[in-house]
Short mmCIF file of C-alpha atoms in Angstrom, two decimals:
data_model
loop_
_atom_site.label_atom_id
_atom_site.label_comp_id
_atom_site.label_asym_id
_atom_site.label_seq_id
_atom_site.Cartn_x
_atom_site.Cartn_y
_atom_site.Cartn_z
CA MET A 9 0.00 0.00 0.00
CA ASP A 10 1.41 3.37 -1.06
CA THR A 11 -0.58 5.63 1.27
CA LEU A 12 0.20 6.77 4.80
CA GLU A 13 -2.06 8.21 7.45
CA THR A 14 -0.99 11.38 9.25
CA ARG A 15 -1.48 9.55 12.56
CA GLU A 16 1.06 6.92 11.50
CA LEU A 17 3.51 9.59 10.44
CA ARG A 18 3.20 11.43 13.75
CA TYR A 19 3.80 8.21 15.67
CA PHE A 20 6.87 7.38 13.59
CA MET A 21 8.24 10.93 13.73
CA ALA A 22 8.08 10.93 17.52
CA VAL A 23 10.02 7.67 17.75
CA ALA A 24 12.50 8.71 15.05
CA GLU A 25 13.25 12.02 16.75
CA GLU A 26 13.41 10.65 20.30
CA LEU A 27 15.03 7.29 19.39
CA HIS A 28 13.31 5.97 22.49
CA PHE A 29 9.84 4.40 22.60
CA GLY A 30 9.18 5.46 26.18
CA ARG A 31 9.97 9.15 25.58
CA ALA A 32 8.07 9.09 22.28
CA ALA A 33 4.99 7.61 23.95
CA GLN A 34 5.15 10.25 26.68
CA ARG A 35 5.46 12.99 24.08
CA LEU A 36 2.41 11.63 22.24
CA GLY A 37 0.39 11.18 25.44
CA MET A 38 -0.13 7.44 24.97
CA ALA A 39 1.08 4.14 26.38
CA GLN A 40 4.19 2.51 24.95
CA PRO A 41 2.75 -0.91 23.87
CA PRO A 42 0.20 0.51 21.36
CA LEU A 43 2.90 2.83 19.98
CA SER A 44 5.23 -0.15 19.43
CA ARG A 45 2.44 -2.09 17.72
CA ALA A 46 1.62 0.87 15.47
CA ILE A 47 5.25 1.15 14.31
CA GLN A 48 5.44 -2.60 13.67
CA GLN A 49 2.21 -2.44 11.66
CA LEU A 50 3.60 0.47 9.63
CA GLU A 51 6.76 -1.52 8.86
CA ARG A 52 4.68 -4.51 7.72
CA ARG A 53 2.54 -2.32 5.47
CA LEU A 54 5.57 -0.68 3.86
CA GLY A 55 7.52 -3.94 3.68
CA VAL A 56 10.70 -2.41 5.13
CA ALA A 57 12.39 -2.08 8.51
CA LEU A 58 12.34 1.52 9.71
CA LEU A 59 14.13 0.99 13.03
CA ARG A 60 16.89 -1.18 14.42
CA ARG A 61 16.14 -2.31 17.95
CA ASP A 62 18.77 -3.90 20.19
CA ARG A 63 20.08 -3.71 23.74
CA ARG A 64 21.85 -0.45 22.99
CA GLY A 65 18.61 1.25 22.01
CA VAL A 66 16.82 2.34 18.85
CA ALA A 67 18.40 3.54 15.59
CA LEU A 68 17.03 4.47 12.19
CA THR A 69 17.63 2.31 9.14
CA GLY A 70 18.22 3.83 5.73
CA ALA A 71 14.50 3.50 5.04
CA GLY A 72 13.75 5.13 8.38
CA GLU A 73 16.01 8.09 7.56
CA MET A 74 14.12 8.51 4.30
CA LEU A 75 10.71 8.43 6.00
CA LEU A 76 11.92 10.89 8.64
CA HIS A 77 12.87 13.38 5.91
CA GLU A 78 9.79 12.81 3.75
CA GLY A 79 7.49 12.59 6.76
CA ARG A 80 8.49 16.03 8.03
CA ALA A 81 7.65 17.54 4.65
CA ALA A 82 4.34 15.67 4.47
CA LEU A 83 3.23 16.70 7.97
CA ASP A 84 4.27 20.30 7.33
CA ALA A 85 2.17 20.26 4.15
CA THR A 86 -0.96 18.95 5.90
CA THR A 87 -0.53 21.42 8.77
CA ALA A 88 -0.02 24.26 6.29
CA ALA A 89 -3.15 23.29 4.37
CA ALA A 90 -5.24 23.42 7.55
CA ARG A 91 -3.81 26.76 8.72
CA ARG A 92 -4.14 28.51 5.37
CA THR A 93 -7.63 27.12 4.83
CA ARG A 94 -8.75 28.56 8.18
CA ARG A 95 -7.31 31.96 7.27
CA ALA A 96 -9.01 31.92 3.88
CA GLY A 97 -12.30 30.72 5.39
CA GLY A 98 -12.36 33.52 7.92
CA ALA A 99 -13.14 35.99 5.13
CA ASP A 100 -16.20 33.94 4.06
CA ARG A 101 -18.14 34.61 7.25
CA PRO A 102 -20.69 37.47 7.22
CA GLY A 103 -19.14 40.60 8.70
CA ALA A 104 -15.69 39.03 8.83
CA PRO A 105 -12.60 41.09 7.98
CA ARG A 106 -11.10 40.85 4.51
CA HIS A 107 -8.67 38.10 3.54
CA ARG A 108 -5.57 37.94 5.76
CA LEU A 109 -1.97 37.18 4.82
CA VAL A 110 0.74 36.39 7.37
CA LEU A 111 4.15 37.88 6.53
CA ALA A 112 7.12 36.41 8.43
CA VAL A 113 10.08 38.73 8.97
CA LYS A 114 13.31 38.39 10.91
CA ALA A 115 13.12 40.65 13.93
CA GLY A 116 15.28 43.72 13.45
CA ALA A 117 15.95 43.33 9.71
CA SER A 118 15.05 45.71 6.87
CA HIS A 119 12.74 48.05 8.81
CA GLU A 120 12.64 50.63 6.03
CA LEU A 121 11.95 48.05 3.33
CA LEU A 122 9.15 46.49 5.38
CA ARG A 123 7.53 49.87 6.06
CA LYS A 124 7.65 50.79 2.35
CA LEU A 125 6.13 47.45 1.39
CA LEU A 126 3.28 47.68 3.89
CA ASP A 127 2.49 51.29 2.97
CA ALA A 128 2.53 50.60 -0.78
CA TYR A 129 0.35 47.51 -0.45
CA ALA A 130 -2.15 49.28 1.81
CA ALA A 131 -2.74 51.74 -1.05
CA GLU A 132 -3.67 48.92 -3.45
CA PRO A 133 -7.40 48.34 -4.18
CA ASP A 134 -8.85 45.17 -2.60
CA ASN A 135 -5.76 44.69 -0.46
CA ALA A 136 -5.68 41.93 2.14
CA GLU A 137 -5.03 42.43 5.82
CA ILE A 138 -1.32 41.85 6.53
CA GLU A 139 -0.28 40.33 9.84
CA VAL A 140 3.45 40.86 10.43
CA LEU A 141 4.93 37.90 12.30
CA PRO A 142 8.46 38.55 13.70
CA SER A 143 10.68 35.48 13.77
CA GLY A 144 14.10 34.44 14.93
CA THR A 145 17.08 33.73 12.72
CA CYS A 146 16.23 31.21 9.96
CA GLU A 147 12.71 30.56 11.32
CA GLN A 148 11.01 32.01 8.23
CA GLU A 149 11.64 28.82 6.24
CA ALA A 150 9.80 26.60 8.73
CA MET A 151 6.97 29.13 9.05
CA LEU A 152 6.36 29.03 5.30
CA ARG A 153 6.54 25.23 5.17
CA ASP A 154 4.08 24.57 8.01
CA GLY A 155 1.63 27.35 7.18
CA ARG A 156 2.28 29.73 10.05
CA ALA A 157 3.17 32.24 7.32
CA ASP A 158 1.97 32.77 3.76
CA VAL A 159 4.95 34.85 2.64
CA ALA A 160 8.30 35.86 4.14
CA LEU A 161 11.19 38.28 3.81
CA MET A 162 14.25 36.03 3.67
CA HIS A 163 17.94 36.81 3.52
CA LYS A 164 20.58 34.94 1.55
CA PRO A 165 23.07 33.53 2.46
CA PHE A 166 21.43 32.97 5.87
CA ASN A 167 18.08 31.55 4.63
CA SER A 168 17.56 28.74 2.15
CA LEU A 169 15.11 29.47 -0.67
CA ALA A 170 14.93 25.82 -1.76
CA GLY A 171 11.36 24.83 -2.59
CA PHE A 172 10.06 28.42 -2.64
CA ASP A 173 9.37 30.96 -5.35
CA SER A 174 11.03 34.30 -4.68
CA GLU A 175 11.85 37.76 -5.98
CA GLU A 176 14.97 39.73 -5.08
CA LEU A 177 14.22 43.06 -3.38
CA MET A 178 17.49 44.57 -2.12
CA THR A 179 21.20 43.93 -1.56
CA GLU A 180 23.24 45.37 1.30
CA GLY A 181 26.53 44.96 3.10
CA GLN A 182 27.15 43.68 6.61
CA ILE A 183 28.23 45.40 9.82
CA ALA A 184 29.81 44.38 13.10
CA VAL A 185 27.71 45.59 16.04
CA LEU A 186 30.05 46.30 18.96
CA PRO A 187 29.87 47.90 22.40
CA ALA A 188 30.47 51.61 21.88
CA GLY A 189 33.47 51.63 24.23
CA HIS A 190 35.32 48.70 22.65
CA PRO A 191 38.68 49.55 20.94
CA LEU A 192 37.48 48.12 17.60
CA ALA A 193 34.48 50.46 17.65
CA ALA A 194 36.85 53.32 16.76
CA ARG A 195 37.88 51.66 13.48
CA ARG A 196 36.44 52.90 10.16
CA SER A 197 36.11 49.34 8.88
CA LEU A 198 36.84 45.76 9.92
CA THR A 199 37.25 42.33 8.35
CA LEU A 200 35.63 39.08 9.37
CA ALA A 201 39.00 37.91 10.71
CA ASP A 202 39.09 40.97 13.00
CA VAL A 203 35.87 39.95 14.78
CA SER A 204 35.86 36.16 14.48
CA ASP A 205 38.01 35.36 17.52
CA LEU A 206 37.87 38.06 20.19
CA PRO A 207 38.50 36.55 23.65
CA ASP A 208 36.94 39.56 25.39
CA LEU A 209 33.98 39.77 22.99
CA PRO A 210 32.87 36.32 21.75
CA LEU A 211 30.47 36.27 18.84
CA ALA A 212 26.81 35.82 19.82
CA ARG A 213 25.26 32.46 18.83
CA TRP A 214 21.75 32.21 17.36
CA SER A 215 19.79 28.98 17.15
CA ARG A 216 19.65 27.52 13.64
CA HIS A 217 17.00 24.86 13.13
CA GLY A 218 16.79 24.25 16.87
CA THR A 219 20.51 23.93 17.64
CA TYR A 220 23.25 26.41 18.55
CA PRO A 221 26.62 26.41 16.77
CA PRO A 222 29.64 25.68 18.99
CA GLY A 223 31.58 28.53 20.50
CA PRO A 224 32.20 30.53 23.66
CA GLY A 225 29.67 33.29 22.89
CA PRO A 226 26.31 33.49 24.67
CA GLU A 227 23.27 31.69 23.27
CA ILE A 228 20.86 34.37 22.06
CA HIS A 229 17.09 33.92 22.19
CA ASP A 230 15.80 37.30 21.00
CA GLN A 231 16.95 40.68 19.76
CA THR A 232 16.37 42.53 23.05
CA GLN A 233 18.61 40.09 24.90
CA LEU A 234 21.29 40.51 22.24
CA ALA A 235 21.10 44.31 22.36
CA GLN A 236 21.53 44.32 26.14
CA LEU A 237 24.48 41.91 26.12
CA ILE A 238 26.25 43.98 23.46
CA ALA A 239 25.65 47.17 25.46
CA LEU A 240 27.14 45.44 28.53
CA GLY A 241 30.27 44.46 26.60
CA ARG A 242 29.57 40.72 26.77
CA THR A 243 29.25 39.91 23.07
CA MET A 244 29.09 41.29 19.53
CA ALA A 245 27.13 40.36 16.41
CA VAL A 246 27.22 40.56 12.64
CA PHE A 247 24.12 41.94 10.89
CA PRO A 248 22.98 43.38 7.57
CA ASP A 249 23.57 47.11 7.30
CA SER A 250 19.81 47.83 7.71
CA ALA A 251 20.08 46.66 11.34
CA ARG A 252 21.44 50.13 12.16
CA ALA A 253 17.78 51.13 12.58
CA TRP A 254 17.45 49.32 15.93
CA LEU A 255 20.88 50.06 17.47
CA TRP A 256 21.12 51.68 20.89
CA ALA A 257 23.35 54.61 21.84
CA GLU A 258 25.59 52.05 23.61
CA HIS A 259 26.25 50.27 20.27
CA THR A 260 28.57 51.08 17.39
CA ALA A 261 28.23 49.70 13.86
CA VAL A 262 31.41 49.17 11.83
CA PRO A 263 31.29 48.04 8.16
CA LEU A 264 32.79 44.63 7.34
CA THR A 265 34.72 44.99 4.10
CA ASP A 266 34.96 41.29 3.20
CA ALA A 267 31.58 39.97 4.41
CA PRO A 268 29.35 38.58 1.63
CA PRO A 269 26.45 40.83 0.63
CA VAL A 270 23.04 40.05 2.10
CA VAL A 271 20.27 39.76 -0.48
CA THR A 272 16.69 40.20 0.78
CA HIS A 273 14.04 38.20 -1.08
CA ILE A 274 10.30 38.02 -0.74
CA ALA A 275 9.50 34.29 -0.80
CA TRP A 276 6.34 32.20 -0.88
CA PRO A 277 5.29 28.54 -1.39
CA ALA A 278 5.76 27.55 -5.02
CA HIS A 279 2.25 26.02 -5.25
CA SER A 280 0.39 29.10 -3.96
CA ARG A 281 -2.65 30.26 -5.96
CA SER A 282 -3.63 33.14 -3.68
CA LEU A 283 -4.67 36.27 -5.60
CA ALA A 284 -4.01 38.42 -2.52
CA LEU A 285 -0.49 37.02 -2.27
CA ALA A 286 0.11 37.63 -5.98
CA ALA A 287 -0.88 41.28 -5.50
CA LEU A 288 1.53 41.64 -2.57
CA ILE A 289 4.37 40.18 -4.67
CA ARG A 290 3.64 42.60 -7.50
CA THR A 291 3.74 45.49 -5.04
CA ALA A 292 7.06 44.30 -3.60
CA THR A 293 8.73 44.05 -7.00
CA ARG A 294 7.74 47.66 -7.81
CA LEU A 295 9.46 49.13 -4.72
#
């Protein structure tokens, strides 16, 4: 049989991510024996072993790795369909507000571009309501895939545009954001080598896809926390030049001469057929 139920996928995903039947059952809010039976039944239906079970624990087979990858995409797609359908259906009710689009943006990036886009689109006839959804670093991709967002402002080389349609909106350089009193803050320009290994000012670390890169710098959860730690002289960060808009008086921005340019794109799911979204894209490309 070549079909899978979303329930089966959720069961398998929990086991594949936890690699422990007990923790997976607890996460799913069910007992372990029926979860084990469900996975065994799924393996029989597919005709392949998804997991290796021995005294050392649970591990994924090659087929299990494949289902983990494909299953995430499939569950994201079903979740996205439900979320976007609810948003579209809200406009069908008598007296309901007009159609709503959710725009995911990285907190602190491209303030001027975002303001211009929102103002220009608001002037369009039959415009949709735009809900701006701030996100952390690299979260826009997941928000588009699972339907939390309909469209996003994304930034190469930090975001992947794989699987999305997109239009390029702007290109800018990068800056080092330093405590105003730090010796490097007096420089007219810096290189990446200048700021990559500062014992007294370790580079801040943002979560990427749920994990933090190794390093001595503090783990950053939001922009306010980062701004405060920079002001206190505990860390520094590298940002697109447009981040100057949110800097405090205690910060100094110094251009990085050899950092790759940051290209801002407006991106959306390749299969979208939303007329409201198409109008927003047209507005963005005219800015």
